[in-house]
């Protein structure tokens, strides 16, 4: 019943189902990895207040070249709580415009913190509202602490899609905090991630609103992984359904086909020479019979024609006699 599964068409369909299923399983596994990565990020965000800060230089590679950013950390280090000590360089302060906090548009202020080795890490000191002059006008920024400052904060990965950098009212102005792009505007090496400030010693000036940290939507990736795994079973279900359907159609067609007559017994094989002789004899007999039939038919036609001629001649003679007799009778009556 299922021998058709060994045909090239069905073997190709089975191979395609296996490939599709494997791809879907791999996509599900990738979504599961994303779930674990985002779950770990959320765990670091939630645990930031309770865990001890680690030194920045122990988790981030120090940059060495001016005008370029250091190696970017992976997502496994995002929002790690760190501590770092240095001095603020307010001459190269950066304002990131178009930032929204609780529905209000303003600026995030990033000030380079120069470390003992000469490199700097950008410290996001917080958010300030846009001035009344408009969202493009430079904001009023509280002054940074002077002297040696110890900062505690969380690692923020560099933002993608670099935006143009301009100088406005003594600060670098940009839309995106893209560290490779900003490093080209600064005269010192820059670390490959920046720090979202939580506290500092001495304390920073009042006037900043803490930048909120949003949790990752890990459960969405978890749902996608289950979804892909369920999808991976569908090619096999569809293949099984189609196989059952075709088997049922083949069975129904076989039951509706009427049984044919019993096969005739095979004639014994005859020698080719005898076949040719018999065929020649048949052809001669057929020609002879045809000629005899033609002669008989020709004789019948001739006899029929002669008989017809004699009948017609007798009719003409009888008609002539009748005509003469009618004429004689007419003449006698007239006299």
Short mmCIF file of C-alpha atoms in Angstrom, two decimals:
data_model
loop_
_atom_site.label_atom_id
_atom_site.label_comp_id
_atom_site.label_asym_id
_atom_site.label_seq_id
_atom_site.Cartn_x
_atom_site.Cartn_y
_atom_site.Cartn_z
CA UNK A 1 0.00 0.00 0.00
CA UNK A 2 2.82 2.41 0.85
CA UNK A 3 5.31 1.35 -1.79
CA UNK A 4 4.85 4.74 -3.45
CA UNK A 5 6.88 6.24 -0.58
CA UNK A 6 9.99 4.84 -2.29
CA UNK A 7 9.38 6.87 -5.46
CA UNK A 8 11.69 9.84 -6.16
CA UNK A 9 8.87 12.33 -5.55
CA UNK A 10 8.16 11.06 -2.05
CA UNK A 11 11.82 10.60 -1.16
CA UNK A 12 12.43 14.25 -2.13
CA UNK A 13 9.42 15.33 -0.03
CA UNK A 14 10.76 13.40 2.97
CA UNK A 15 14.21 14.97 2.59
CA UNK A 16 12.65 18.44 2.40
CA UNK A 17 10.61 17.76 5.54
CA UNK A 18 13.74 16.70 7.44
CA UNK A 19 15.67 19.81 6.34
CA UNK A 20 12.79 22.13 7.26
CA UNK A 21 12.42 20.47 10.65
CA UNK A 22 16.15 20.74 11.42
CA UNK A 23 16.19 24.44 10.48
CA UNK A 24 13.21 25.12 12.75
CA UNK A 25 14.85 23.26 15.65
CA UNK A 26 18.01 25.36 15.17
CA UNK A 27 15.94 28.55 15.18
CA UNK A 28 14.26 27.40 18.39
CA UNK A 29 17.66 26.73 19.99
CA UNK A 30 18.87 30.19 18.95
CA UNK A 31 15.81 31.80 20.52
CA UNK A 32 16.46 29.78 23.69
CA UNK A 33 20.01 31.13 23.84
CA UNK A 34 18.65 34.65 23.43
CA UNK A 35 16.23 33.96 26.27
CA UNK A 36 19.06 32.92 28.59
CA UNK A 37 21.18 35.95 27.57
CA UNK A 38 18.35 38.39 28.24
CA UNK A 39 17.40 36.64 31.45
CA UNK A 40 20.98 37.04 32.70
CA UNK A 41 20.88 40.75 31.77
CA UNK A 42 17.65 41.20 33.73
CA UNK A 43 19.22 39.38 36.66
CA UNK A 44 22.17 41.82 36.63
CA UNK A 45 19.80 44.78 36.44
CA UNK A 46 17.78 43.54 39.42
CA UNK A 47 20.86 42.60 41.46
CA UNK A 48 22.74 45.88 40.89
CA UNK A 49 21.80 47.26 44.31
CA UNK A 50 22.77 44.11 46.20
CA UNK A 51 26.00 42.95 44.52
CA UNK A 52 29.48 44.39 45.04
CA UNK A 53 30.96 46.52 42.26
CA UNK A 54 34.00 45.19 40.40
CA UNK A 55 36.81 47.33 39.07
CA UNK A 56 36.19 48.55 35.53
CA UNK A 57 39.69 47.61 34.38
CA UNK A 58 39.10 43.99 35.42
CA UNK A 59 36.19 43.51 32.99
CA UNK A 60 36.95 45.91 30.11
CA UNK A 61 40.07 45.88 27.95
CA UNK A 62 42.03 49.13 28.23
CA UNK A 63 42.18 51.13 24.98
CA UNK A 64 45.61 52.04 23.68
CA UNK A 65 45.13 54.12 20.52
CA UNK A 66 43.96 57.72 20.45
CA UNK A 67 40.98 58.31 18.18
CA UNK A 68 39.66 54.76 18.45
CA UNK A 69 37.50 52.97 20.99
CA UNK A 70 38.68 49.92 22.88
CA UNK A 71 37.28 46.43 22.42
CA UNK A 72 33.53 46.30 22.90
CA UNK A 73 32.34 43.88 25.58
CA UNK A 74 29.69 41.31 24.76
CA UNK A 75 26.15 41.28 26.05
CA UNK A 76 27.29 39.03 28.88
CA UNK A 77 28.78 42.16 30.54
CA UNK A 78 25.87 44.52 29.92
CA UNK A 79 24.71 46.28 33.12
CA UNK A 80 27.55 44.79 35.20
CA UNK A 81 28.06 46.88 38.31
CA UNK A 82 31.55 48.48 38.30
CA UNK A 83 33.65 51.07 40.09
CA UNK A 84 36.27 53.34 38.52
CA UNK A 85 38.40 56.24 39.77
CA UNK A 86 39.70 59.20 37.79
CA UNK A 87 39.21 62.90 37.04
CA UNK A 88 36.44 64.43 34.92
CA UNK A 89 37.45 66.18 31.68
CA UNK A 90 34.66 68.72 31.27
CA UNK A 91 36.38 70.31 28.26
CA UNK A 92 35.27 67.34 26.14
CA UNK A 93 31.81 66.87 27.58
CA UNK A 94 29.16 65.30 25.30
CA UNK A 95 25.42 65.96 25.13
CA UNK A 96 23.18 63.27 23.60
CA UNK A 97 20.00 65.00 22.47
CA UNK A 98 16.48 63.64 21.87
CA UNK A 99 16.50 61.42 24.97
CA UNK A 100 13.13 60.70 26.59
CA UNK A 101 12.53 60.11 30.30
CA UNK A 102 8.94 59.67 31.50
CA UNK A 103 7.63 61.24 28.31
CA UNK A 104 9.82 64.36 28.43
CA UNK A 105 12.52 65.01 25.82
CA UNK A 106 15.91 66.20 26.96
CA UNK A 107 19.63 65.41 26.99
CA UNK A 108 21.90 62.80 28.52
CA UNK A 109 25.22 64.28 29.62
CA UNK A 110 28.36 62.18 29.19
CA UNK A 111 31.59 63.45 30.71
CA UNK A 112 34.94 61.68 30.08
CA UNK A 113 36.58 60.36 33.23
CA UNK A 114 40.34 60.26 32.69
CA UNK A 115 42.08 57.30 34.34
CA UNK A 116 45.64 57.21 35.63
CA UNK A 117 46.96 55.63 32.43
CA UNK A 118 45.61 58.43 30.23
CA UNK A 119 42.62 56.59 28.76
CA UNK A 120 39.08 57.72 29.50
CA UNK A 121 35.71 56.14 30.07
CA UNK A 122 32.54 58.10 29.29
CA UNK A 123 30.32 58.53 32.35
CA UNK A 124 26.61 59.09 31.66
CA UNK A 125 25.91 61.40 34.62
CA UNK A 126 22.14 61.51 33.96
CA UNK A 127 19.34 63.26 32.10
CA UNK A 128 18.50 66.98 32.03
CA UNK A 129 15.44 68.54 30.40
CA UNK A 130 15.62 70.53 27.19
CA UNK A 131 15.66 74.33 27.69
CA UNK A 132 12.68 76.51 26.85
CA UNK A 133 14.47 77.62 23.66
CA UNK A 134 13.82 74.18 22.15
CA UNK A 135 15.10 70.65 21.97
CA UNK A 136 18.09 71.67 19.85
CA UNK A 137 19.29 74.42 22.20
CA UNK A 138 22.08 73.45 24.63
CA UNK A 139 20.81 72.62 28.13
CA UNK A 140 21.97 73.95 31.46
CA UNK A 141 24.26 71.26 32.90
CA UNK A 142 25.36 71.07 36.56
CA UNK A 143 29.11 71.23 36.95
CA UNK A 144 30.99 67.97 37.46
CA UNK A 145 32.98 67.37 40.66
CA UNK A 146 36.62 68.39 40.49
CA UNK A 147 39.64 66.42 41.54
CA UNK A 148 39.69 62.67 41.97
CA UNK A 149 36.25 61.06 41.65
CA UNK A 150 35.19 57.49 42.29
CA UNK A 151 32.18 56.44 40.25
CA UNK A 152 29.94 53.45 40.79
CA UNK A 153 27.64 52.56 37.94
CA UNK A 154 26.62 49.94 35.39
CA UNK A 155 28.20 49.12 32.06
CA UNK A 156 26.19 50.37 29.08
CA UNK A 157 27.05 48.92 25.67
CA UNK A 158 27.82 51.25 22.79
CA UNK A 159 24.76 52.16 20.72
CA UNK A 160 24.52 51.06 17.11
CA UNK A 161 23.92 53.21 14.01
CA UNK A 162 26.44 56.06 14.51
CA UNK A 163 25.09 59.58 14.11
CA UNK A 164 26.88 62.80 13.11
CA UNK A 165 28.83 64.60 15.85
CA UNK A 166 28.85 68.40 16.02
CA UNK A 167 30.26 70.96 18.44
CA UNK A 168 27.61 73.17 20.05
CA UNK A 169 28.17 75.70 22.85
CA UNK A 170 31.42 74.07 23.95
CA UNK A 171 30.13 70.48 23.94
CA UNK A 172 30.08 67.67 21.43
CA UNK A 173 26.48 67.15 20.31
CA UNK A 174 25.15 63.87 18.91
CA UNK A 175 22.01 61.78 18.65
CA UNK A 176 23.54 58.37 19.33
CA UNK A 177 26.16 57.32 21.90
CA UNK A 178 28.24 55.36 19.43
CA UNK A 179 31.68 55.02 21.00
CA UNK A 180 33.72 54.28 17.84
CA UNK A 181 32.24 57.45 16.29
CA UNK A 182 32.74 59.61 19.40
CA UNK A 183 36.30 58.32 19.98
CA UNK A 184 37.36 59.96 16.71
CA UNK A 185 36.43 63.34 18.19
CA UNK A 186 38.38 62.93 21.46
CA UNK A 187 42.14 63.40 21.99
CA UNK A 188 42.63 60.29 24.14
CA UNK A 189 41.85 56.56 23.99
CA UNK A 190 38.27 55.67 24.96
CA UNK A 191 36.96 52.45 26.51
CA UNK A 192 34.61 50.33 24.36
CA UNK A 193 31.61 50.82 26.69
CA UNK A 194 30.33 53.68 28.80
CA UNK A 195 29.06 53.76 32.39
CA UNK A 196 25.60 54.73 33.59
CA UNK A 197 26.30 56.53 36.87
CA UNK A 198 24.59 55.35 40.04
CA UNK A 199 26.62 57.18 42.73
CA UNK A 200 29.92 59.00 42.94
CA UNK A 201 32.34 60.19 45.59
CA UNK A 202 32.30 63.16 45.93
CA UNK A 203 28.63 63.29 45.00
CA UNK A 204 27.60 64.80 41.68
CA UNK A 205 25.64 68.03 41.61
CA UNK A 206 21.87 67.98 41.91
CA UNK A 207 19.77 68.51 38.83
CA UNK A 208 20.22 65.19 37.06
CA UNK A 209 17.44 62.63 36.65
CA UNK A 210 18.69 59.03 36.73
CA UNK A 211 18.40 57.35 33.36
CA UNK A 212 16.02 54.37 33.79
CA UNK A 213 17.16 50.92 32.78
CA UNK A 214 14.56 48.90 30.93
CA UNK A 215 14.39 45.15 31.35
CA UNK A 216 14.89 42.88 28.36
CA UNK A 217 11.85 41.01 27.06
CA UNK A 218 13.30 37.55 27.69
CA UNK A 219 9.94 35.78 27.74
CA UNK A 220 9.30 36.79 24.16
CA UNK A 221 12.37 34.80 23.09
CA UNK A 222 11.27 31.89 25.27
CA UNK A 223 7.88 31.89 23.55
CA UNK A 224 9.52 32.02 20.13
CA UNK A 225 11.72 29.03 20.96
CA UNK A 226 8.70 26.89 21.90
CA UNK A 227 6.91 28.13 18.79
CA UNK A 228 9.76 27.06 16.50
CA UNK A 229 10.00 23.63 18.15
CA UNK A 230 6.27 23.08 17.59
CA UNK A 231 6.67 24.18 13.98
CA UNK A 232 9.48 21.61 13.54
CA UNK A 233 6.93 18.79 13.97
CA UNK A 234 4.58 20.16 11.32
CA UNK A 235 6.55 18.94 8.23
CA UNK A 236 6.34 15.35 9.51
CA UNK A 237 2.64 15.68 10.31
CA UNK A 238 1.96 17.07 6.83
CA UNK A 239 4.03 14.33 5.20
CA UNK A 240 2.17 11.62 7.15
CA UNK A 241 -1.21 13.16 6.26
CA UNK A 242 -0.40 13.32 2.56
CA UNK A 243 0.90 9.74 2.57
CA UNK A 244 -2.29 8.45 4.23
CA UNK A 245 -4.41 10.41 1.76
CA UNK A 246 -2.58 9.09 -1.30
CA UNK A 247 -2.69 5.53 0.02
CA UNK A 248 -6.47 5.82 0.51
CA UNK A 249 -6.92 7.22 -3.01
CA UNK A 250 -4.85 4.39 -4.50
CA UNK A 251 -6.91 1.80 -2.61
CA UNK A 252 -10.21 3.34 -3.74
CA UNK A 253 -9.05 3.46 -7.36
CA UNK A 254 -8.02 -0.22 -7.22
CA UNK A 255 -11.42 -1.25 -5.81
CA UNK A 256 -13.34 0.66 -8.53
CA UNK A 257 -11.36 -0.81 -11.46
CA UNK A 258 -13.40 -3.78 -13.02
CA UNK A 259 -11.68 -7.11 -13.33
CA UNK A 260 -10.58 -7.82 -16.91
CA UNK A 261 -11.24 -11.05 -18.87
CA UNK A 262 -9.07 -14.05 -18.32
CA UNK A 263 -5.95 -13.78 -20.38
CA UNK A 264 -5.88 -15.90 -23.54
CA UNK A 265 -3.40 -18.72 -23.64
CA UNK A 266 -0.30 -17.81 -25.43
CA UNK A 267 0.07 -19.23 -28.90
CA UNK A 268 3.07 -21.42 -29.43
CA UNK A 269 5.86 -19.69 -31.12
CA UNK A 270 6.14 -20.41 -34.81
CA UNK A 271 9.20 -20.41 -36.87
CA UNK A 272 9.69 -17.20 -38.84
CA UNK A 273 10.02 -19.09 -42.14
CA UNK A 274 6.71 -20.93 -41.68
CA UNK A 275 5.02 -17.66 -40.79
CA UNK A 276 6.21 -16.08 -44.03
CA UNK A 277 5.05 -19.07 -46.14
CA UNK A 278 1.63 -19.13 -44.47
CA UNK A 279 1.30 -15.38 -44.95
CA UNK A 280 2.15 -15.72 -48.65
CA UNK A 281 -0.41 -18.55 -49.05
CA UNK A 282 -3.06 -16.43 -47.39
CA UNK A 283 -2.32 -13.51 -49.68
CA UNK A 284 -2.51 -15.76 -52.82
CA UNK A 285 -5.78 -17.33 -51.67
CA UNK A 286 -7.21 -13.90 -50.98
CA UNK A 287 -6.20 -12.63 -54.43
CA UNK A 288 -7.64 -15.73 -56.12
CA UNK A 289 -10.91 -15.46 -54.21
CA UNK A 290 -11.10 -11.78 -55.13
CA UNK A 291 -10.56 -12.51 -58.82
CA UNK A 292 -13.21 -15.29 -58.77
CA UNK A 293 -15.64 -12.99 -57.04
CA UNK A 294 -14.99 -10.26 -59.61
CA UNK A 295 -15.69 -12.67 -62.52
CA UNK A 296 -18.91 -13.92 -60.94
CA UNK A 297 -20.07 -10.38 -60.27
CA UNK A 298 -19.23 -9.34 -63.84
CA UNK A 299 -21.18 -12.30 -65.28
CA UNK A 300 -24.14 -11.49 -63.09
CA UNK A 301 -24.09 -7.89 -64.28
CA UNK A 302 -23.96 -8.97 -67.95
CA UNK A 303 -26.81 -11.50 -67.56
CA UNK A 304 -28.92 -8.93 -65.79
CA UNK A 305 -28.27 -6.39 -68.56
CA UNK A 306 -29.21 -8.88 -71.30
CA UNK A 307 -32.38 -9.89 -69.45
CA UNK A 308 -33.31 -6.24 -69.06
CA UNK A 309 -32.74 -5.61 -72.77
CA UNK A 310 -34.97 -8.54 -73.80
CA UNK A 311 -37.77 -7.44 -71.50
CA UNK A 312 -37.57 -3.89 -72.80
CA UNK A 313 -37.59 -5.16 -76.44
CA UNK A 314 -40.66 -7.32 -75.78
CA UNK A 315 -42.39 -4.35 -74.16
CA UNK A 316 -41.67 -2.17 -77.16
CA UNK A 317 -42.99 -4.80 -79.59
CA UNK A 318 -46.18 -5.28 -77.55
CA UNK A 319 -46.66 -1.54 -77.45
CA UNK A 320 -46.24 -1.31 -81.23
CA UNK A 321 -48.78 -4.10 -81.89
CA UNK A 322 -51.25 -2.48 -79.54
CA UNK A 323 -50.79 0.82 -81.32
CA UNK A 324 -51.41 -0.69 -84.77
CA UNK A 325 -54.48 -2.53 -83.55
CA UNK A 326 -55.88 0.65 -82.02
CA UNK A 327 -55.33 2.43 -85.33
CA UNK A 328 -57.11 -0.25 -87.35
CA UNK A 329 -60.07 -0.20 -85.03
CA UNK A 330 -60.33 3.50 -85.38
CA UNK A 331 -60.30 3.40 -89.15
CA UNK A 332 -63.06 0.73 -89.36
CA UNK A 333 -65.33 2.65 -87.11
CA UNK A 334 -64.93 5.73 -89.20
CA UNK A 335 -65.94 3.94 -92.43
#
